[in-house]
PDB file of C-alpha atoms in Angstrom:
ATOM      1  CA  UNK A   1      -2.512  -4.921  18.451  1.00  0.00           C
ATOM      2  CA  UNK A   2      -1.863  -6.106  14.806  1.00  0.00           C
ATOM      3  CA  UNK A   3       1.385  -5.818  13.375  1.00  0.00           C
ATOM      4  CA  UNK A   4       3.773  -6.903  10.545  1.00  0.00           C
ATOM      5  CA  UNK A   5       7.059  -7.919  10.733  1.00  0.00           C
ATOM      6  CA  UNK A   6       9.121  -7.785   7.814  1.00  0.00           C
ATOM      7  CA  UNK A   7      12.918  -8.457   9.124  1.00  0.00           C
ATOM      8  CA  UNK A   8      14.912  -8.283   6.212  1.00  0.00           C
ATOM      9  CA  UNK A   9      15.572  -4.610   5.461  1.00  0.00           C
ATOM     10  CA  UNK A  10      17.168  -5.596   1.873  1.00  0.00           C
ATOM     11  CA  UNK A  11      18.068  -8.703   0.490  1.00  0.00           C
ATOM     12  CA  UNK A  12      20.339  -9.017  -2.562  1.00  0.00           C
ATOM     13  CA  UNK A  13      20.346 -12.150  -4.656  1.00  0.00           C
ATOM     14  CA  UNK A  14      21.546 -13.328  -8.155  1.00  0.00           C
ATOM     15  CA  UNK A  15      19.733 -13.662 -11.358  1.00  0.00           C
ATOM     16  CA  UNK A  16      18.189 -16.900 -11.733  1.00  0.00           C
ATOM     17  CA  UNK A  17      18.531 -17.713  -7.994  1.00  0.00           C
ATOM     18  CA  UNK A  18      15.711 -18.411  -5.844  1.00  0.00           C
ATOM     19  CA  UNK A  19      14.233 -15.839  -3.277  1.00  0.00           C
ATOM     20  CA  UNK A  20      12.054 -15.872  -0.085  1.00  0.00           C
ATOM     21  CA  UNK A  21      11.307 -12.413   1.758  1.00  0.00           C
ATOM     22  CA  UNK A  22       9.750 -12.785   5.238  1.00  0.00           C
ATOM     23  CA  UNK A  23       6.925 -11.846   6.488  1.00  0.00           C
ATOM     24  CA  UNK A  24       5.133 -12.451   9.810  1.00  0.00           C
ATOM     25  CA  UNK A  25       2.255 -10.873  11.318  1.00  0.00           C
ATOM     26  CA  UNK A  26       0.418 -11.052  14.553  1.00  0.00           C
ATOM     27  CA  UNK A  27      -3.040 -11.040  14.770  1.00  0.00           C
ATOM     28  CA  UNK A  28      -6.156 -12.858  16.984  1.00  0.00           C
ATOM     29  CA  UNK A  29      -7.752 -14.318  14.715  1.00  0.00           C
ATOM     30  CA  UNK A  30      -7.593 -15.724  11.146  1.00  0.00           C
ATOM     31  CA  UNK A  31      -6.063 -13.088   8.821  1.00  0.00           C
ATOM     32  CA  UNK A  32      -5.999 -11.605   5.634  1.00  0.00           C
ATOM     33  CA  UNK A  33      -2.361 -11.548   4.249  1.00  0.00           C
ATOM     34  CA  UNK A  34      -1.258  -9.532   1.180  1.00  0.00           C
ATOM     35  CA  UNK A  35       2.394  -9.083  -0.515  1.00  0.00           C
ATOM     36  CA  UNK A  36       2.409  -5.877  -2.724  1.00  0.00           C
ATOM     37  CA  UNK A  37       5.248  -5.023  -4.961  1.00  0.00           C
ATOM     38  CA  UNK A  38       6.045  -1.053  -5.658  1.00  0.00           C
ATOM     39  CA  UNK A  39       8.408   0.013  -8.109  1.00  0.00           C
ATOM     40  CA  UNK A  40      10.596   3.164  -7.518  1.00  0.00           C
ATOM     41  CA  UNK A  41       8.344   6.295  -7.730  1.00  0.00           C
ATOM     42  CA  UNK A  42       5.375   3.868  -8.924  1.00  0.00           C
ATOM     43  CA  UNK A  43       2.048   2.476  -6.758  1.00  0.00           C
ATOM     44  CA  UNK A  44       1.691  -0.571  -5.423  1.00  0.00           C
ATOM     45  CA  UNK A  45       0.367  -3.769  -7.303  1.00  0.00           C
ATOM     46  CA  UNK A  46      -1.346  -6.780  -5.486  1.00  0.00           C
ATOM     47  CA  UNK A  47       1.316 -10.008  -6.059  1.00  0.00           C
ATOM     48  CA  UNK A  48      -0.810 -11.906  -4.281  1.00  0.00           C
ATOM     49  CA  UNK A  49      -3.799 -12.597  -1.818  1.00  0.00           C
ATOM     50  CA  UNK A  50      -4.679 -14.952   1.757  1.00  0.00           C
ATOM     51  CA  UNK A  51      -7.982 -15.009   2.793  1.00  0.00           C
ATOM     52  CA  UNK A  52      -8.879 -18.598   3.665  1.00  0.00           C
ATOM     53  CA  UNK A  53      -8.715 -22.275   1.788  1.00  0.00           C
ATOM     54  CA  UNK A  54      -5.781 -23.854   0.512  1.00  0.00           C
ATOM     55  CA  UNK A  55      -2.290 -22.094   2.222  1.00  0.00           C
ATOM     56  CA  UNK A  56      -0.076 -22.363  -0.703  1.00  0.00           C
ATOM     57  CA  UNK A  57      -1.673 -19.496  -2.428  1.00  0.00           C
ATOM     58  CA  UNK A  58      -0.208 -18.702  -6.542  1.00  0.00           C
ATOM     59  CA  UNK A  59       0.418 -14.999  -7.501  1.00  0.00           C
ATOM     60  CA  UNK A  60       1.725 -13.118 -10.448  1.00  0.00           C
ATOM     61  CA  UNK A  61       4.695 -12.961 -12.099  1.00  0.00           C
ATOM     62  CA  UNK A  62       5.671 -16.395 -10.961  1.00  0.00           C
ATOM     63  CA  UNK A  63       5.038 -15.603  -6.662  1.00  0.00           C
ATOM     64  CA  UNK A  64       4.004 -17.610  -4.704  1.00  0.00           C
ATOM     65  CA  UNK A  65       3.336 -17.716  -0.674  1.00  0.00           C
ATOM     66  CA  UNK A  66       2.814 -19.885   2.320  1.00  0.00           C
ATOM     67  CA  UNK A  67       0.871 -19.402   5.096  1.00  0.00           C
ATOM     68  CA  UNK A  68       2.066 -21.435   8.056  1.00  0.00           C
ATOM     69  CA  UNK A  69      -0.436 -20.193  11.159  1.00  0.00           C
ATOM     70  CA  UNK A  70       2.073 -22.215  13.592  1.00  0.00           C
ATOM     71  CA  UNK A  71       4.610 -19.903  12.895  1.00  0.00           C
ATOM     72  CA  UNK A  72       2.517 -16.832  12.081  1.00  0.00           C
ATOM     73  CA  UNK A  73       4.285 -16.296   9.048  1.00  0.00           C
ATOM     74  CA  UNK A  74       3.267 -15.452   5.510  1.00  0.00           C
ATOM     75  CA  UNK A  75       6.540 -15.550   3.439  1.00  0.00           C
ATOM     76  CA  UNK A  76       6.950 -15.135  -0.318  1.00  0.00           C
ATOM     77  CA  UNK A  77       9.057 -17.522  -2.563  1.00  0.00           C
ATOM     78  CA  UNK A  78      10.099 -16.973  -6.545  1.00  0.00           C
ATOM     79  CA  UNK A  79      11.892 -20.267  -7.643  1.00  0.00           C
ATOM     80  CA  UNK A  80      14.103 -18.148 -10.115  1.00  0.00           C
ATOM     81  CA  UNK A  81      14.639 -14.462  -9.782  1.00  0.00           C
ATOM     82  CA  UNK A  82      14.811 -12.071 -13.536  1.00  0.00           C
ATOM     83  CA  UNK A  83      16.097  -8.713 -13.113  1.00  0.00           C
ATOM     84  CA  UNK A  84      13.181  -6.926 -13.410  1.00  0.00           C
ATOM     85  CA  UNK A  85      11.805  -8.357 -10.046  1.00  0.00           C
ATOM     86  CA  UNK A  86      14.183  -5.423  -8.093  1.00  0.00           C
ATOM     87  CA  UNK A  87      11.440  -3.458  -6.494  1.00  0.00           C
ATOM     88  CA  UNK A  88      10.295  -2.758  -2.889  1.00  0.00           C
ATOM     89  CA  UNK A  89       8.110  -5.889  -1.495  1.00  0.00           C
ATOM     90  CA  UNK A  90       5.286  -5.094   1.393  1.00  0.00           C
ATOM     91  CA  UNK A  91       3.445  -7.527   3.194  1.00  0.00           C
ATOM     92  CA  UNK A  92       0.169  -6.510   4.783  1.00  0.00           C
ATOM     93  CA  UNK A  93      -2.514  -7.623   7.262  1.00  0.00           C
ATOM     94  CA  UNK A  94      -6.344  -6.608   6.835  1.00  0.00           C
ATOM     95  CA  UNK A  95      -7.579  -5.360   9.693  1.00  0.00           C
ATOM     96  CA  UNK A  96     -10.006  -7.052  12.138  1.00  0.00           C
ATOM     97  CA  UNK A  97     -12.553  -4.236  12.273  1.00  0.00           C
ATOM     98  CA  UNK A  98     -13.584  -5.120   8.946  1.00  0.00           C
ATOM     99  CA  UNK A  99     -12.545  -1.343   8.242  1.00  0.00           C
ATOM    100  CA  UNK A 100     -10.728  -2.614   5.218  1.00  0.00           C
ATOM    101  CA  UNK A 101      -7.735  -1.352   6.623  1.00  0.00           C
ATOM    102  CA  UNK A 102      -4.719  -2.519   5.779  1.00  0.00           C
ATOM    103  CA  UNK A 103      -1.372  -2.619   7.730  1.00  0.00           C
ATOM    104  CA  UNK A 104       1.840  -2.862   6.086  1.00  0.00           C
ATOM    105  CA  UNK A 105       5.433  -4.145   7.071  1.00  0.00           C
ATOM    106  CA  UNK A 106       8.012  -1.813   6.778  1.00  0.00           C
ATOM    107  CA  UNK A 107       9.313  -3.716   3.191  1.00  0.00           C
ATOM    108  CA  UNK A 108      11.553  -5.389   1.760  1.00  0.00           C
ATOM    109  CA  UNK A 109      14.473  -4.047  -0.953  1.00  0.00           C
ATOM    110  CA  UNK A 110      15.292  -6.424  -3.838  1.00  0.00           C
ATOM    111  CA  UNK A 111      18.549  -5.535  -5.259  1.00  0.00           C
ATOM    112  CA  UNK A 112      18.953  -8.250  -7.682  1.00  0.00           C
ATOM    113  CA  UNK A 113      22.643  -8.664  -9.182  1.00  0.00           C
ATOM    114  CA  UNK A 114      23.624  -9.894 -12.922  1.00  0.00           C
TER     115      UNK A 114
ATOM    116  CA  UNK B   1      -8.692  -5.834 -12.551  1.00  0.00           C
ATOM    117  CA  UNK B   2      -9.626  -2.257 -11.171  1.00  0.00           C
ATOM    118  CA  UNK B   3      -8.098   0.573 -11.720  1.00  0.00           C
ATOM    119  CA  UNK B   4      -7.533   3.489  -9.454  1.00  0.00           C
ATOM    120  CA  UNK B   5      -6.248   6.914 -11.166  1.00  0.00           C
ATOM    121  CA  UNK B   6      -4.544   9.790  -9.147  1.00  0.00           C
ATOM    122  CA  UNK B   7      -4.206  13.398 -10.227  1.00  0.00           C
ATOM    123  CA  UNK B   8      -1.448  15.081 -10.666  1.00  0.00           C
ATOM    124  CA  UNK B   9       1.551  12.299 -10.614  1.00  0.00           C
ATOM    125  CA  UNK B  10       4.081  15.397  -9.560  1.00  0.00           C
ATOM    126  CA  UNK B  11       3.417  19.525  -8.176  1.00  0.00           C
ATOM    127  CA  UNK B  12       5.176  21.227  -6.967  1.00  0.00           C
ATOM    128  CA  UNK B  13       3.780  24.152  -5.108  1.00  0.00           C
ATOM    129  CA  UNK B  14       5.367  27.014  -3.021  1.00  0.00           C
ATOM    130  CA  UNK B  15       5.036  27.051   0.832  1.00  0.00           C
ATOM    131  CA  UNK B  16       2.110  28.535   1.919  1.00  0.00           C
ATOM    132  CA  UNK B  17      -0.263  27.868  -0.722  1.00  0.00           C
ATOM    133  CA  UNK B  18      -3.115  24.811  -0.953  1.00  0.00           C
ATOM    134  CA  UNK B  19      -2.757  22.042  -3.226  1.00  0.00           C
ATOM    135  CA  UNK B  20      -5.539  19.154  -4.294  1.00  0.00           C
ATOM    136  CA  UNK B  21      -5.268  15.804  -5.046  1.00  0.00           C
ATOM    137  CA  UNK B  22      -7.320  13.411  -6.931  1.00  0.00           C
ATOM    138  CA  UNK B  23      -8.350   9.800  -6.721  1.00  0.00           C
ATOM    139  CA  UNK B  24     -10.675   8.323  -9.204  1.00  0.00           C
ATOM    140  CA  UNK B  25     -11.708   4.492  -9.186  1.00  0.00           C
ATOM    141  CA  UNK B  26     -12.419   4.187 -12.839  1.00  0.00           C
ATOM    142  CA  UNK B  27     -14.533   1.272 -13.338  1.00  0.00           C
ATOM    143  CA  UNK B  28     -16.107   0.458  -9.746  1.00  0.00           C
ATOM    144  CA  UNK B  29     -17.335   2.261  -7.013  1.00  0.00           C
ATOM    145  CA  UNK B  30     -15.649   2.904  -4.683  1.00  0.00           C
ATOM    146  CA  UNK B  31     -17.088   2.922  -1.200  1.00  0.00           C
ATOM    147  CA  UNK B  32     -14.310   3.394   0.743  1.00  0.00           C
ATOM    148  CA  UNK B  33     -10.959   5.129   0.001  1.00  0.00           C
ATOM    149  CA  UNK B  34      -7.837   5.157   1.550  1.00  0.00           C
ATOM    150  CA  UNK B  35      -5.055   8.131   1.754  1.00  0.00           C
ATOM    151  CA  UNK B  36      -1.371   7.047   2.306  1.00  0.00           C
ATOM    152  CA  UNK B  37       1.624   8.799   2.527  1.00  0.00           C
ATOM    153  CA  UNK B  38       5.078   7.229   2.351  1.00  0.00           C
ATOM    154  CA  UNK B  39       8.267   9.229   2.968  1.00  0.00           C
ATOM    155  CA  UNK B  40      11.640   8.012   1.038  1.00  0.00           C
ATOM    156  CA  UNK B  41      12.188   4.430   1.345  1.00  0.00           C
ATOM    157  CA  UNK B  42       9.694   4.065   4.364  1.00  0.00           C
ATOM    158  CA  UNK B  43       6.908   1.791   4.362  1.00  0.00           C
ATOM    159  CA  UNK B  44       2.571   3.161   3.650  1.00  0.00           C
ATOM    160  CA  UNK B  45       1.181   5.081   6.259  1.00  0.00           C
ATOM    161  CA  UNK B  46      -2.646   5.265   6.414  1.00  0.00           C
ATOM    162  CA  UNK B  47      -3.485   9.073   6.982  1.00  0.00           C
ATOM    163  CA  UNK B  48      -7.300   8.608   6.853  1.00  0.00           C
ATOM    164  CA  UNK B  49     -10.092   6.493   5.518  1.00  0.00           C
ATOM    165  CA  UNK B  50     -12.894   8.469   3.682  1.00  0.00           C
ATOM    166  CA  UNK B  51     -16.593   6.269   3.179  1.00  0.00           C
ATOM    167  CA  UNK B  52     -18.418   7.777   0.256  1.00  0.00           C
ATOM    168  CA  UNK B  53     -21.155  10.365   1.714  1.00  0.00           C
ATOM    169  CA  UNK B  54     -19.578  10.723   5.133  1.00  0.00           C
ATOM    170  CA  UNK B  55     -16.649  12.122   7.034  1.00  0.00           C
ATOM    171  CA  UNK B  56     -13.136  11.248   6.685  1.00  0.00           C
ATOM    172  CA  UNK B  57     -11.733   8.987   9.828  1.00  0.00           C
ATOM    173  CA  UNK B  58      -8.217  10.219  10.510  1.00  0.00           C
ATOM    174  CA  UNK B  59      -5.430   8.175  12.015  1.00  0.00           C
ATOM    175  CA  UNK B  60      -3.951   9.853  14.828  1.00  0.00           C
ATOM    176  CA  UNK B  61      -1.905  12.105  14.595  1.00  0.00           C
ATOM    177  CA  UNK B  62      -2.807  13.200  11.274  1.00  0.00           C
ATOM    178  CA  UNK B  63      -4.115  16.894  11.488  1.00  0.00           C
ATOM    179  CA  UNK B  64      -8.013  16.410   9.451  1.00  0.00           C
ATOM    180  CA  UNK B  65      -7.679  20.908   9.466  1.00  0.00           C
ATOM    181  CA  UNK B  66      -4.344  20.634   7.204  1.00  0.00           C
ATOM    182  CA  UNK B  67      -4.876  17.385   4.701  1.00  0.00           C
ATOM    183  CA  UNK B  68      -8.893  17.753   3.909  1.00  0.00           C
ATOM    184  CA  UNK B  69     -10.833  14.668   2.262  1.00  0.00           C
ATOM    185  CA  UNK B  70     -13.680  14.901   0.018  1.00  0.00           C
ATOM    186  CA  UNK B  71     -15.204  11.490  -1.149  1.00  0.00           C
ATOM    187  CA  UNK B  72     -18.231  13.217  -2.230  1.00  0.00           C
ATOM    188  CA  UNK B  73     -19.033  10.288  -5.097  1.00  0.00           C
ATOM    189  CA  UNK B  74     -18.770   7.155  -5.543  1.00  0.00           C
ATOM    190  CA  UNK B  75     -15.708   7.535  -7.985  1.00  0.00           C
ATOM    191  CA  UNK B  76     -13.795  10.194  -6.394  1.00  0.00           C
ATOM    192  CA  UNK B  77     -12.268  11.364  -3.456  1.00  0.00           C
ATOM    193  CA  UNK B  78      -9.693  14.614  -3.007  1.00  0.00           C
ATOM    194  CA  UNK B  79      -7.251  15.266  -0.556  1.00  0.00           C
ATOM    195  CA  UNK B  80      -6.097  19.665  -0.167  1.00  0.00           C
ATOM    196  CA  UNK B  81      -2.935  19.772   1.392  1.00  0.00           C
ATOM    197  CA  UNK B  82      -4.245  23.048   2.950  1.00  0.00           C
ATOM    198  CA  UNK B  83      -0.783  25.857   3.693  1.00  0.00           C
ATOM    199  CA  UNK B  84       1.624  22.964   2.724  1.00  0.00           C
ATOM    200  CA  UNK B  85       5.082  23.687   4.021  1.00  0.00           C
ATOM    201  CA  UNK B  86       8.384  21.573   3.469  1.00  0.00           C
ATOM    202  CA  UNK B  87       7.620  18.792   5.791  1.00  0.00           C
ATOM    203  CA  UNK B  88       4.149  18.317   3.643  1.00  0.00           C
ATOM    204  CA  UNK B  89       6.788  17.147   0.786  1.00  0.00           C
ATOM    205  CA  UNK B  90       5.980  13.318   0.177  1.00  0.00           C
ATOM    206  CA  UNK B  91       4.804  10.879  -2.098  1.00  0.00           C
ATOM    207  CA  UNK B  92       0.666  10.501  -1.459  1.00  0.00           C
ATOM    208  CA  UNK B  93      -0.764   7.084  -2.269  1.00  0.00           C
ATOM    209  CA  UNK B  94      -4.698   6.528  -2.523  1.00  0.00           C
ATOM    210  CA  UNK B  95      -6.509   3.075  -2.615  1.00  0.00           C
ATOM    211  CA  UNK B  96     -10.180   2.402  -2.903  1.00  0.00           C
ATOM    212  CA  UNK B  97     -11.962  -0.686  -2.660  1.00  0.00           C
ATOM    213  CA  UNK B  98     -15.640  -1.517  -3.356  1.00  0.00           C
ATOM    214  CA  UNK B  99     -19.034  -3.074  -1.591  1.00  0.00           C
ATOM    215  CA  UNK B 100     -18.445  -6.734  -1.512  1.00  0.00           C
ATOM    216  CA  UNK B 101     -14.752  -5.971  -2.496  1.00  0.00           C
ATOM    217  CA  UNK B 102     -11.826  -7.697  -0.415  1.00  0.00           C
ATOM    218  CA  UNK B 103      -9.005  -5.700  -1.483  1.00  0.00           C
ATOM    219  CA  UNK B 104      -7.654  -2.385  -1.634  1.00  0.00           C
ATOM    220  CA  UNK B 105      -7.071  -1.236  -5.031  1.00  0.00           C
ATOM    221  CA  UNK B 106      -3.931   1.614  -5.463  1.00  0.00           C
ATOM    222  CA  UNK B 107      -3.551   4.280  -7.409  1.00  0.00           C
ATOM    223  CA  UNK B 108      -0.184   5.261  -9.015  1.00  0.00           C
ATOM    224  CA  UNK B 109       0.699   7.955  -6.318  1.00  0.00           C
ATOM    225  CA  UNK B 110       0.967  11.599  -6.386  1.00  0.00           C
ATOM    226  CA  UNK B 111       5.001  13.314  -5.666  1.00  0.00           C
ATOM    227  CA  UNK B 112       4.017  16.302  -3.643  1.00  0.00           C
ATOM    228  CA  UNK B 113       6.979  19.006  -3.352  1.00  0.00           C
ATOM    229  CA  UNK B 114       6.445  22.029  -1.450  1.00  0.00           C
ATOM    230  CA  UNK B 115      10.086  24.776  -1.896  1.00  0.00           C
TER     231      UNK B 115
END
């Protein structure tokens, strides 16, 4: 069955620091790999997309991600943190079924400190 | 990029009584729709997918007779949180996404408290 794995439950990091929140999935075949940022009380917003092509794939707000099928991973990098990136941080898989489900980690807390 | 409305953002509502939620895709149609709820600090979980014209698929475990989904246009689908009680209190997510579409699109989420 498809899953995601996101293994850091909160991560805590300095302003201006880098960051890199893991995710990895399982899946049979080749997937489609989403990081979502939600802000307290707020929806989610799309960071950024997998589907196919090039694996270093460029999001908002300065995110990027990697996909790296060896390791079945899909993790998400800033190169310099700003306050306002404390939020929640979900990665997701798109289902096989073509459904257009999606299946979420279980996220990841930003606390970023001054 | 699309947008994805839900109505109300908050209600509160007293045990017993029916409350309805809506989910409007405001400039696409939206074929498919997706109902979420998320307890505090937890991650998304999919209650049911709803294709425009057609019956709501439920995940298991998700009673279809208590959280009823309408998606009777292309633009809007409802979920009535029928005799909500306490344990109905949560914060109800929709998403939508469109023919040809390869993403989900969210809406800003609904707080649903039931005293």
């Amino acid at each position: 069955a498809q899953s995601v794995t996101q293994p850091d439950i909160h991560i805590t990091v300095s302003e201006g620091a880098s960051l890199e929140l893991r995710c990895n999935y399982s899946y049979g075949a080749t997937p489609y790999l989403f990081w979502y940022v939600q802000s307290p009380g707020q929806g989610l917003q799309l960071l950024l997309k997998y589907f196919s092509g090039d694996t270093l794939v460029q999001g908002i707000k300065g995110f990027e991600a990697e996909f790296k099928r060896s390791q079945s991973s899909f993790n998400l990098r800033k190169p310099s943190v700003h306050w306002s990136d404390a939020a929640e941080y979900f990665c997701a898989v798109g289902a096989s079924d073509s459904s257009y489900k999606l299946i979420f980690g279980s996220g990841t807390r930003l606390l970023v400190r001054p | 990029g699309a947008v994805v409305s839900q109505h109300p953002s908050r209600v509160i509502c007293k045990s017993g009584t029916s409350v309805k939620i809506e989910c409007r895709s405001l400039d696409f149609q939206a074929t498919t729709m997706f109902w979420y709820r998320q307890f505090p600090k937890q991650s998304l979980m999919l209650m049911a997918t709803s294709n425009e014209g057609s019956k709501a698929t439920y995940e298991q475990g998700v009673e279809k007779d208590k959280f009823l989904i309408n998606h009777a246009s292309l633009t809007l689908s409802t979920l009535t949180v029928t005799s909500a009680h306490p344990e109905d209190s949560s914060f109800y997510i929709c998403s939508a996404t469109g023919q040809g579409a390869n993403e989900q699109y969210f809406g800003p989420g609904t707080r649903l408290t039931v005293t």
